């Protein structure tokens, strides 16, 4: 009888230990792994007041704050931000990226996340984003390029950076893309190039030399048109910054 009682007591102890220790430890482990992988954190249901219960509660509070702060940061960053898993299926799109993706796909955000891949929702005109995403995933290296999108009569240029996402063990779990809208800068560069082209055309057709120099002791030459060679017999490069000849000579 004593042997039977001992076996029953042992079984009860094993059951209690499994329920009181292994179950909460398993939940704590699952939460930590989900946090490291950037996945939704499962709930912690163990409510006991012992050390494990307090540990679980503290961990839940900590993870809630971290997840909340991380999501807030990703959603409010002033850039086009998206994340994808190892299959390159989109798992996160911030509000800045949502505007672009919805215009490109014609779908609502909830229809895109978890369903469309990078090359289906973020295909740029150069087709670089899917290519760079695959390279970041397979090679584990950060990639960067300027990409363009055209929609509704608008043209957007992004300075796009794509990098692998890793867990705590260094394993690649997906990729993340961050794009800075440089459309305004690109437009300014194009306008400047057009003005410079008009200026060069004007200078080339002026009957004589056009120059610009500093108001200093030596009248340092900053610019002089090629026509100066016909007048002086010396190339324009001789006069720039007074390298060989000066205005006075």
Short mmCIF file of N, CA, C and O in Angstrom, two decimals, residues 4-117:
data_model
loop_
_atom_site.label_atom_id
_atom_site.label_comp_id
_atom_site.label_asym_id
_atom_site.label_seq_id
_atom_site.Cartn_x
_atom_site.Cartn_y
_atom_site.Cartn_z
N UNK A 4 2.08 2.08 -3.39
CA UNK A 4 1.04 2.66 -4.23
C UNK A 4 0.83 4.13 -3.89
O UNK A 4 0.72 5.00 -4.75
N UNK A 5 0.80 4.39 -2.56
CA UNK A 5 0.63 5.77 -2.11
C UNK A 5 1.78 6.64 -2.61
O UNK A 5 1.59 7.77 -3.06
N UNK A 6 3.00 6.09 -2.51
CA UNK A 6 4.17 6.85 -2.95
C UNK A 6 4.10 7.16 -4.44
O UNK A 6 4.43 8.25 -4.89
N UNK A 7 3.63 6.18 -5.22
CA UNK A 7 3.52 6.40 -6.66
C UNK A 7 2.46 7.45 -6.98
O UNK A 7 2.64 8.29 -7.87
N UNK A 8 1.35 7.39 -6.22
CA UNK A 8 0.28 8.38 -6.44
C UNK A 8 0.78 9.78 -6.10
O UNK A 8 0.57 10.74 -6.84
N UNK A 9 1.48 9.88 -4.94
CA UNK A 9 2.01 11.17 -4.52
C UNK A 9 3.02 11.69 -5.55
O UNK A 9 3.03 12.87 -5.90
N UNK A 10 3.86 10.80 -6.05
CA UNK A 10 4.86 11.19 -7.06
C UNK A 10 4.18 11.69 -8.32
O UNK A 10 4.59 12.68 -8.92
N UNK A 11 3.11 10.99 -8.72
CA UNK A 11 2.37 11.41 -9.91
C UNK A 11 1.74 12.78 -9.72
O UNK A 11 1.76 13.62 -10.63
N UNK A 12 1.18 13.00 -8.53
CA UNK A 12 0.57 14.30 -8.25
C UNK A 12 1.62 15.39 -8.27
O UNK A 12 1.40 16.48 -8.80
N UNK A 13 2.79 15.12 -7.68
CA UNK A 13 3.86 16.11 -7.66
C UNK A 13 4.36 16.43 -9.07
O UNK A 13 4.61 17.60 -9.41
N UNK A 14 4.49 15.39 -9.88
CA UNK A 14 4.93 15.61 -11.27
C UNK A 14 3.92 16.46 -12.02
O UNK A 14 4.27 17.39 -12.75
N UNK A 15 2.62 16.14 -11.80
CA UNK A 15 1.57 16.92 -12.47
C UNK A 15 1.61 18.37 -12.00
O UNK A 15 1.49 19.30 -12.80
N UNK A 16 1.78 18.55 -10.68
CA UNK A 16 1.80 19.91 -10.13
C UNK A 16 3.00 20.70 -10.64
O UNK A 16 2.89 21.86 -11.01
N UNK A 17 4.17 20.02 -10.65
CA UNK A 17 5.36 20.69 -11.14
C UNK A 17 5.22 21.06 -12.62
O UNK A 17 5.62 22.15 -13.06
N UNK A 18 4.66 20.14 -13.39
CA UNK A 18 4.48 20.41 -14.81
C UNK A 18 3.55 21.60 -15.04
O UNK A 18 3.80 22.48 -15.87
N UNK A 19 2.47 21.62 -14.26
CA UNK A 19 1.48 22.69 -14.43
C UNK A 19 1.98 24.02 -13.87
O UNK A 19 1.75 25.07 -14.45
N UNK A 20 2.70 23.96 -12.74
CA UNK A 20 3.09 25.18 -12.04
C UNK A 20 4.40 25.77 -12.53
O UNK A 20 4.65 26.95 -12.33
N UNK A 21 5.24 24.95 -13.14
CA UNK A 21 6.55 25.44 -13.57
C UNK A 21 6.70 25.41 -15.09
O UNK A 21 7.01 26.43 -15.72
N UNK A 22 6.49 24.26 -15.68
CA UNK A 22 6.75 24.13 -17.11
C UNK A 22 5.78 24.96 -17.95
O UNK A 22 6.18 25.56 -18.95
N UNK A 23 4.51 24.99 -17.52
CA UNK A 23 3.54 25.75 -18.31
C UNK A 23 3.86 27.25 -18.35
O UNK A 23 3.93 27.83 -19.44
N UNK A 24 4.08 27.89 -17.19
CA UNK A 24 4.43 29.31 -17.27
C UNK A 24 5.77 29.57 -17.95
O UNK A 24 5.92 30.56 -18.67
N UNK A 25 6.74 28.66 -17.73
CA UNK A 25 8.02 28.84 -18.40
C UNK A 25 7.85 28.74 -19.91
O UNK A 25 8.48 29.48 -20.67
N UNK A 26 6.98 27.84 -20.34
CA UNK A 26 6.73 27.72 -21.77
C UNK A 26 6.09 28.97 -22.34
O UNK A 26 6.43 29.41 -23.44
N UNK A 27 5.17 29.56 -21.55
CA UNK A 27 4.54 30.79 -22.02
C UNK A 27 5.55 31.94 -22.07
O UNK A 27 5.54 32.75 -23.00
N UNK A 28 6.41 32.04 -21.04
CA UNK A 28 7.44 33.07 -21.03
C UNK A 28 8.37 32.91 -22.23
O UNK A 28 8.72 33.89 -22.91
N UNK A 29 8.77 31.67 -22.52
CA UNK A 29 9.63 31.40 -23.66
C UNK A 29 8.96 31.79 -24.97
O UNK A 29 9.57 32.40 -25.85
N UNK A 30 7.67 31.44 -25.12
CA UNK A 30 6.94 31.75 -26.34
C UNK A 30 6.83 33.26 -26.54
O UNK A 30 6.99 33.76 -27.66
N UNK A 31 6.60 34.00 -25.44
CA UNK A 31 6.53 35.45 -25.56
C UNK A 31 7.86 36.05 -25.98
O UNK A 31 7.92 36.93 -26.83
N UNK A 32 8.94 35.57 -25.37
CA UNK A 32 10.27 36.09 -25.68
C UNK A 32 10.64 35.80 -27.13
O UNK A 32 11.19 36.66 -27.83
N UNK A 33 10.37 34.59 -27.60
CA UNK A 33 10.71 34.22 -28.97
C UNK A 33 9.89 35.04 -29.97
O UNK A 33 10.41 35.45 -31.02
N UNK A 34 8.62 35.26 -29.66
CA UNK A 34 7.78 36.05 -30.56
C UNK A 34 8.28 37.48 -30.63
O UNK A 34 8.33 38.09 -31.70
N UNK A 35 8.69 38.03 -29.50
CA UNK A 35 9.20 39.39 -29.46
C UNK A 35 10.47 39.50 -30.29
O UNK A 35 10.66 40.44 -31.05
N UNK A 36 11.36 38.52 -30.15
CA UNK A 36 12.63 38.54 -30.89
C UNK A 36 12.40 38.43 -32.39
O UNK A 36 13.13 39.01 -33.19
N UNK A 37 11.36 37.68 -32.79
CA UNK A 37 11.09 37.48 -34.22
C UNK A 37 10.23 38.58 -34.81
O UNK A 37 9.98 38.60 -36.01
N UNK A 38 9.81 39.52 -33.97
CA UNK A 38 8.97 40.61 -34.47
C UNK A 38 7.55 40.19 -34.78
O UNK A 38 6.85 40.83 -35.55
N UNK A 39 7.10 39.08 -34.16
CA UNK A 39 5.76 38.57 -34.38
C UNK A 39 4.84 38.98 -33.24
O UNK A 39 5.30 39.42 -32.18
N UNK A 40 3.51 38.88 -33.42
CA UNK A 40 2.58 39.21 -32.33
C UNK A 40 2.88 38.38 -31.08
O UNK A 40 3.10 37.17 -31.16
N UNK A 41 2.89 39.04 -29.93
CA UNK A 41 3.23 38.37 -28.68
C UNK A 41 2.01 37.66 -28.12
O UNK A 41 0.98 38.30 -27.90
N UNK A 42 2.08 36.33 -27.89
CA UNK A 42 0.92 35.61 -27.35
C UNK A 42 0.64 36.02 -25.90
O UNK A 42 1.54 36.47 -25.20
N UNK A 43 -0.60 35.89 -25.45
CA UNK A 43 -0.94 36.31 -24.07
C UNK A 43 -0.31 35.39 -23.04
O UNK A 43 -0.04 34.22 -23.29
N UNK A 44 -0.10 35.93 -21.83
CA UNK A 44 0.43 35.17 -20.70
C UNK A 44 -0.73 34.92 -19.75
O UNK A 44 -1.21 35.84 -19.08
N UNK A 45 -1.22 33.68 -19.69
CA UNK A 45 -2.44 33.37 -18.94
C UNK A 45 -2.19 32.91 -17.52
O UNK A 45 -3.13 32.77 -16.74
N UNK A 46 -0.94 32.67 -17.17
CA UNK A 46 -0.63 32.16 -15.82
C UNK A 46 -0.77 33.31 -14.82
O UNK A 46 -0.09 34.32 -14.90
N UNK A 47 -1.69 33.17 -13.84
CA UNK A 47 -2.02 34.26 -12.94
C UNK A 47 -1.64 34.00 -11.48
O UNK A 47 -2.08 34.73 -10.59
N UNK A 48 -0.86 32.97 -11.21
CA UNK A 48 -0.51 32.65 -9.82
C UNK A 48 0.33 33.78 -9.21
O UNK A 48 0.96 34.57 -9.90
N UNK A 49 0.35 33.83 -7.87
CA UNK A 49 1.07 34.90 -7.18
C UNK A 49 2.49 34.49 -6.77
O UNK A 49 3.15 35.21 -6.04
N UNK A 50 2.93 33.31 -7.21
CA UNK A 50 4.28 32.87 -6.84
C UNK A 50 5.30 33.61 -7.70
O UNK A 50 4.98 34.51 -8.48
N UNK A 51 6.58 33.22 -7.56
CA UNK A 51 7.65 33.91 -8.28
C UNK A 51 7.47 33.84 -9.79
O UNK A 51 7.70 34.82 -10.51
N UNK A 52 7.05 32.68 -10.29
CA UNK A 52 6.85 32.55 -11.72
C UNK A 52 5.70 33.43 -12.21
O UNK A 52 5.75 34.01 -13.28
N UNK A 53 4.66 33.51 -11.40
CA UNK A 53 3.55 34.37 -11.77
C UNK A 53 3.95 35.82 -11.84
O UNK A 53 3.58 36.55 -12.76
N UNK A 54 4.74 36.26 -10.84
CA UNK A 54 5.21 37.65 -10.84
C UNK A 54 6.17 37.90 -12.00
O UNK A 54 6.15 38.96 -12.62
N UNK A 55 7.01 36.89 -12.30
CA UNK A 55 7.92 37.01 -13.43
C UNK A 55 7.15 37.16 -14.73
O UNK A 55 7.45 38.02 -15.57
N UNK A 56 6.12 36.34 -14.88
CA UNK A 56 5.31 36.43 -16.09
C UNK A 56 4.59 37.76 -16.22
O UNK A 56 4.52 38.33 -17.31
N UNK A 57 4.06 38.24 -15.11
CA UNK A 57 3.37 39.54 -15.12
C UNK A 57 4.34 40.65 -15.49
O UNK A 57 4.03 41.53 -16.31
N UNK A 58 5.53 40.62 -14.89
CA UNK A 58 6.53 41.65 -15.19
C UNK A 58 6.95 41.60 -16.65
O UNK A 58 7.10 42.63 -17.31
N UNK A 59 7.13 40.38 -17.14
CA UNK A 59 7.52 40.23 -18.53
C UNK A 59 6.41 40.73 -19.46
O UNK A 59 6.70 41.39 -20.47
N UNK A 60 5.17 40.42 -19.11
CA UNK A 60 4.06 40.88 -19.94
C UNK A 60 4.02 42.40 -20.02
O UNK A 60 3.81 42.98 -21.09
N UNK A 61 4.22 43.05 -18.86
CA UNK A 61 4.22 44.52 -18.84
C UNK A 61 5.37 45.06 -19.67
O UNK A 61 5.21 46.00 -20.46
N UNK A 62 6.57 44.46 -19.51
CA UNK A 62 7.74 44.90 -20.26
C UNK A 62 7.53 44.74 -21.76
O UNK A 62 7.79 45.65 -22.55
N UNK A 63 7.04 43.57 -22.14
CA UNK A 63 6.83 43.32 -23.56
C UNK A 63 5.75 44.23 -24.14
O UNK A 63 5.86 44.68 -25.27
N UNK A 64 4.73 44.50 -23.36
CA UNK A 64 3.67 45.39 -23.83
C UNK A 64 4.23 46.78 -24.11
O UNK A 64 3.90 47.41 -25.12
N UNK A 65 5.09 47.26 -23.21
CA UNK A 65 5.69 48.57 -23.42
C UNK A 65 6.61 48.57 -24.64
O UNK A 65 6.57 49.49 -25.46
N UNK A 66 7.43 47.51 -24.76
CA UNK A 66 8.36 47.44 -25.88
C UNK A 66 7.61 47.34 -27.20
O UNK A 66 7.95 48.03 -28.17
N UNK A 67 6.61 46.48 -27.24
CA UNK A 67 5.84 46.32 -28.47
C UNK A 67 5.12 47.62 -28.81
O UNK A 67 5.11 48.07 -29.96
N UNK A 68 4.53 48.26 -27.80
CA UNK A 68 3.83 49.53 -28.04
C UNK A 68 4.76 50.62 -28.53
O UNK A 68 4.45 51.34 -29.48
N UNK A 69 5.94 50.74 -27.88
CA UNK A 69 6.89 51.77 -28.29
C UNK A 69 7.44 51.48 -29.68
O UNK A 69 7.61 52.40 -30.50
N UNK A 70 7.73 50.21 -29.96
CA UNK A 70 8.27 49.85 -31.28
C UNK A 70 7.25 50.12 -32.37
O UNK A 70 7.57 50.69 -33.42
N UNK A 71 6.00 49.72 -32.14
CA UNK A 71 4.96 49.95 -33.14
C UNK A 71 4.72 51.44 -33.33
O UNK A 71 4.55 51.91 -34.46
N UNK A 72 4.72 52.19 -32.23
CA UNK A 72 4.52 53.64 -32.34
C UNK A 72 5.64 54.28 -33.15
O UNK A 72 5.39 55.15 -33.99
N UNK A 73 6.86 53.83 -32.90
CA UNK A 73 8.00 54.37 -33.65
C UNK A 73 7.88 54.05 -35.13
O UNK A 73 8.08 54.92 -35.98
N UNK A 74 7.54 52.80 -35.45
CA UNK A 74 7.45 52.40 -36.84
C UNK A 74 6.29 53.12 -37.55
O UNK A 74 6.40 53.45 -38.73
N UNK A 75 5.19 53.35 -36.84
CA UNK A 75 4.03 53.96 -37.47
C UNK A 75 4.20 55.47 -37.66
O UNK A 75 3.58 56.05 -38.54
N UNK A 76 5.01 56.11 -36.81
CA UNK A 76 5.12 57.56 -36.87
C UNK A 76 6.43 58.05 -37.50
O UNK A 76 6.64 59.26 -37.58
N UNK A 77 7.29 57.14 -37.91
CA UNK A 77 8.52 57.56 -38.55
C UNK A 77 8.18 58.24 -39.88
O UNK A 77 7.34 57.74 -40.64
N UNK A 78 8.75 59.41 -40.18
CA UNK A 78 8.41 60.15 -41.40
C UNK A 78 9.09 59.57 -42.64
O UNK A 78 9.88 60.23 -43.31
N UNK A 79 8.80 58.33 -42.93
CA UNK A 79 9.40 57.65 -44.08
C UNK A 79 8.50 56.49 -44.48
O UNK A 79 7.63 56.06 -43.71
N UNK A 80 8.71 55.99 -45.68
CA UNK A 80 7.98 54.82 -46.16
C UNK A 80 8.64 53.58 -45.56
O UNK A 80 9.77 53.23 -45.92
N UNK A 81 7.95 52.92 -44.63
CA UNK A 81 8.52 51.78 -43.90
C UNK A 81 7.65 50.55 -44.10
O UNK A 81 6.44 50.60 -43.94
N UNK A 82 8.29 49.43 -44.44
CA UNK A 82 7.57 48.18 -44.59
C UNK A 82 8.45 47.02 -44.14
O UNK A 82 9.67 47.14 -44.10
N UNK A 83 7.81 45.91 -43.79
CA UNK A 83 8.54 44.71 -43.37
C UNK A 83 7.92 43.50 -44.06
O UNK A 83 6.71 43.49 -44.36
N UNK A 84 8.74 42.50 -44.31
CA UNK A 84 8.27 41.27 -44.95
C UNK A 84 8.96 40.07 -44.32
O UNK A 84 10.06 40.19 -43.76
N UNK A 85 8.31 38.90 -44.40
CA UNK A 85 8.88 37.68 -43.82
C UNK A 85 9.85 37.03 -44.80
O UNK A 85 10.19 37.61 -45.84
N UNK A 86 10.27 35.82 -44.50
CA UNK A 86 11.25 35.14 -45.34
C UNK A 86 10.69 34.77 -46.72
O UNK A 86 11.45 34.54 -47.66
N UNK A 87 9.39 34.74 -46.85
CA UNK A 87 8.78 34.49 -48.16
C UNK A 87 8.53 35.80 -48.90
O UNK A 87 7.92 35.80 -49.97
N UNK A 88 8.97 36.91 -48.29
CA UNK A 88 8.79 38.25 -48.83
C UNK A 88 7.32 38.65 -48.91
O UNK A 88 6.92 39.48 -49.75
N UNK A 89 6.52 38.06 -48.02
CA UNK A 89 5.13 38.49 -47.87
C UNK A 89 5.11 39.65 -46.88
O UNK A 89 5.71 39.57 -45.81
N UNK A 90 4.44 40.72 -47.22
CA UNK A 90 4.41 41.91 -46.38
C UNK A 90 3.71 41.63 -45.06
O UNK A 90 2.60 41.10 -45.03
N UNK A 91 4.36 42.00 -43.96
CA UNK A 91 3.82 41.78 -42.62
C UNK A 91 3.53 43.08 -41.89
O UNK A 91 2.79 43.08 -40.90
N UNK A 92 4.12 44.17 -42.34
CA UNK A 92 3.88 45.46 -41.70
C UNK A 92 4.07 46.57 -42.73
O UNK A 92 4.99 46.54 -43.55
N UNK A 93 3.17 47.56 -42.68
CA UNK A 93 3.26 48.73 -43.55
C UNK A 93 2.83 49.93 -42.72
O UNK A 93 1.72 49.96 -42.19
N UNK A 94 3.70 50.92 -42.59
CA UNK A 94 3.34 52.09 -41.79
C UNK A 94 2.46 53.04 -42.61
O UNK A 94 2.28 52.86 -43.82
N UNK A 95 1.85 54.05 -41.97
CA UNK A 95 0.93 54.94 -42.70
C UNK A 95 1.52 55.59 -43.93
O UNK A 95 0.83 55.76 -44.94
N UNK A 96 2.80 55.98 -43.86
CA UNK A 96 3.43 56.60 -45.04
C UNK A 96 3.48 55.63 -46.20
O UNK A 96 3.21 55.99 -47.35
N UNK A 97 3.83 54.38 -45.92
CA UNK A 97 3.89 53.37 -46.98
C UNK A 97 2.50 52.95 -47.42
O UNK A 97 2.30 52.58 -48.59
N UNK A 98 1.53 53.00 -46.50
CA UNK A 98 0.17 52.58 -46.84
C UNK A 98 -0.42 53.42 -47.96
O UNK A 98 -1.11 52.91 -48.86
N UNK A 99 -0.16 54.73 -47.93
CA UNK A 99 -0.66 55.61 -48.98
C UNK A 99 -0.15 55.18 -50.35
O UNK A 99 -0.89 55.15 -51.33
N UNK A 100 1.15 54.84 -50.41
CA UNK A 100 1.75 54.42 -51.67
C UNK A 100 1.22 53.06 -52.11
O UNK A 100 0.83 52.88 -53.27
N UNK A 101 1.19 52.10 -51.18
CA UNK A 101 0.77 50.74 -51.52
C UNK A 101 -0.69 50.71 -51.98
O UNK A 101 -1.04 50.02 -52.96
N UNK A 102 -1.55 51.44 -51.30
CA UNK A 102 -2.96 51.46 -51.69
C UNK A 102 -3.15 52.06 -53.08
O UNK A 102 -4.01 51.62 -53.85
N UNK A 103 -2.35 53.08 -53.41
CA UNK A 103 -2.44 53.68 -54.74
C UNK A 103 -1.94 52.70 -55.81
O UNK A 103 -2.50 52.61 -56.90
N UNK A 104 -0.86 51.98 -55.50
CA UNK A 104 -0.27 51.07 -56.49
C UNK A 104 -1.11 49.82 -56.72
O UNK A 104 -1.20 49.32 -57.84
N UNK A 105 -1.73 49.32 -55.65
CA UNK A 105 -2.47 48.06 -55.75
C UNK A 105 -3.96 48.25 -55.93
O UNK A 105 -4.64 47.35 -56.44
N UNK A 106 -4.49 49.39 -55.48
CA UNK A 106 -5.94 49.58 -55.51
C UNK A 106 -6.65 48.79 -54.43
O UNK A 106 -7.87 48.65 -54.46
N UNK A 107 -5.88 48.27 -53.45
CA UNK A 107 -6.45 47.46 -52.38
C UNK A 107 -6.33 48.19 -51.05
O UNK A 107 -5.46 49.02 -50.85
N UNK A 108 -7.21 47.83 -50.12
CA UNK A 108 -7.12 48.36 -48.77
C UNK A 108 -5.95 47.71 -48.06
O UNK A 108 -5.52 46.60 -48.41
N UNK A 109 -5.42 48.39 -47.05
CA UNK A 109 -4.23 47.91 -46.37
C UNK A 109 -4.42 46.51 -45.79
O UNK A 109 -3.52 45.66 -45.89
N UNK A 110 -5.58 46.25 -45.20
CA UNK A 110 -5.81 44.93 -44.59
C UNK A 110 -5.85 43.81 -45.63
O UNK A 110 -5.66 42.64 -45.28
N UNK A 111 -6.10 44.16 -46.88
CA UNK A 111 -6.07 43.16 -47.94
C UNK A 111 -4.66 42.87 -48.43
O UNK A 111 -4.42 41.84 -49.07
N UNK A 112 -3.74 43.77 -48.12
CA UNK A 112 -2.36 43.64 -48.59
C UNK A 112 -1.51 42.86 -47.59
O UNK A 112 -0.81 41.91 -47.95
N UNK A 113 -1.56 43.28 -46.32
CA UNK A 113 -0.71 42.67 -45.29
C UNK A 113 -1.06 41.20 -45.12
O UNK A 113 -2.21 40.82 -44.93
N UNK A 114 -0.03 40.36 -45.20
CA UNK A 114 -0.22 38.93 -45.04
C UNK A 114 -0.65 38.21 -46.30
O UNK A 114 -0.73 36.98 -46.31
N UNK A 115 -0.93 38.96 -47.36
CA UNK A 115 -1.42 38.35 -48.60
C UNK A 115 -0.51 38.62 -49.80
O UNK A 115 -0.22 37.71 -50.58
N UNK A 116 -0.07 39.86 -49.96
CA UNK A 116 0.74 40.21 -51.12
C UNK A 116 2.23 40.19 -50.79
O UNK A 116 2.64 40.52 -49.68
N UNK A 117 3.01 39.83 -51.79
CA UNK A 117 4.47 39.86 -51.65
C UNK A 117 5.00 41.22 -52.07
O UNK A 117 4.28 42.05 -52.64
#
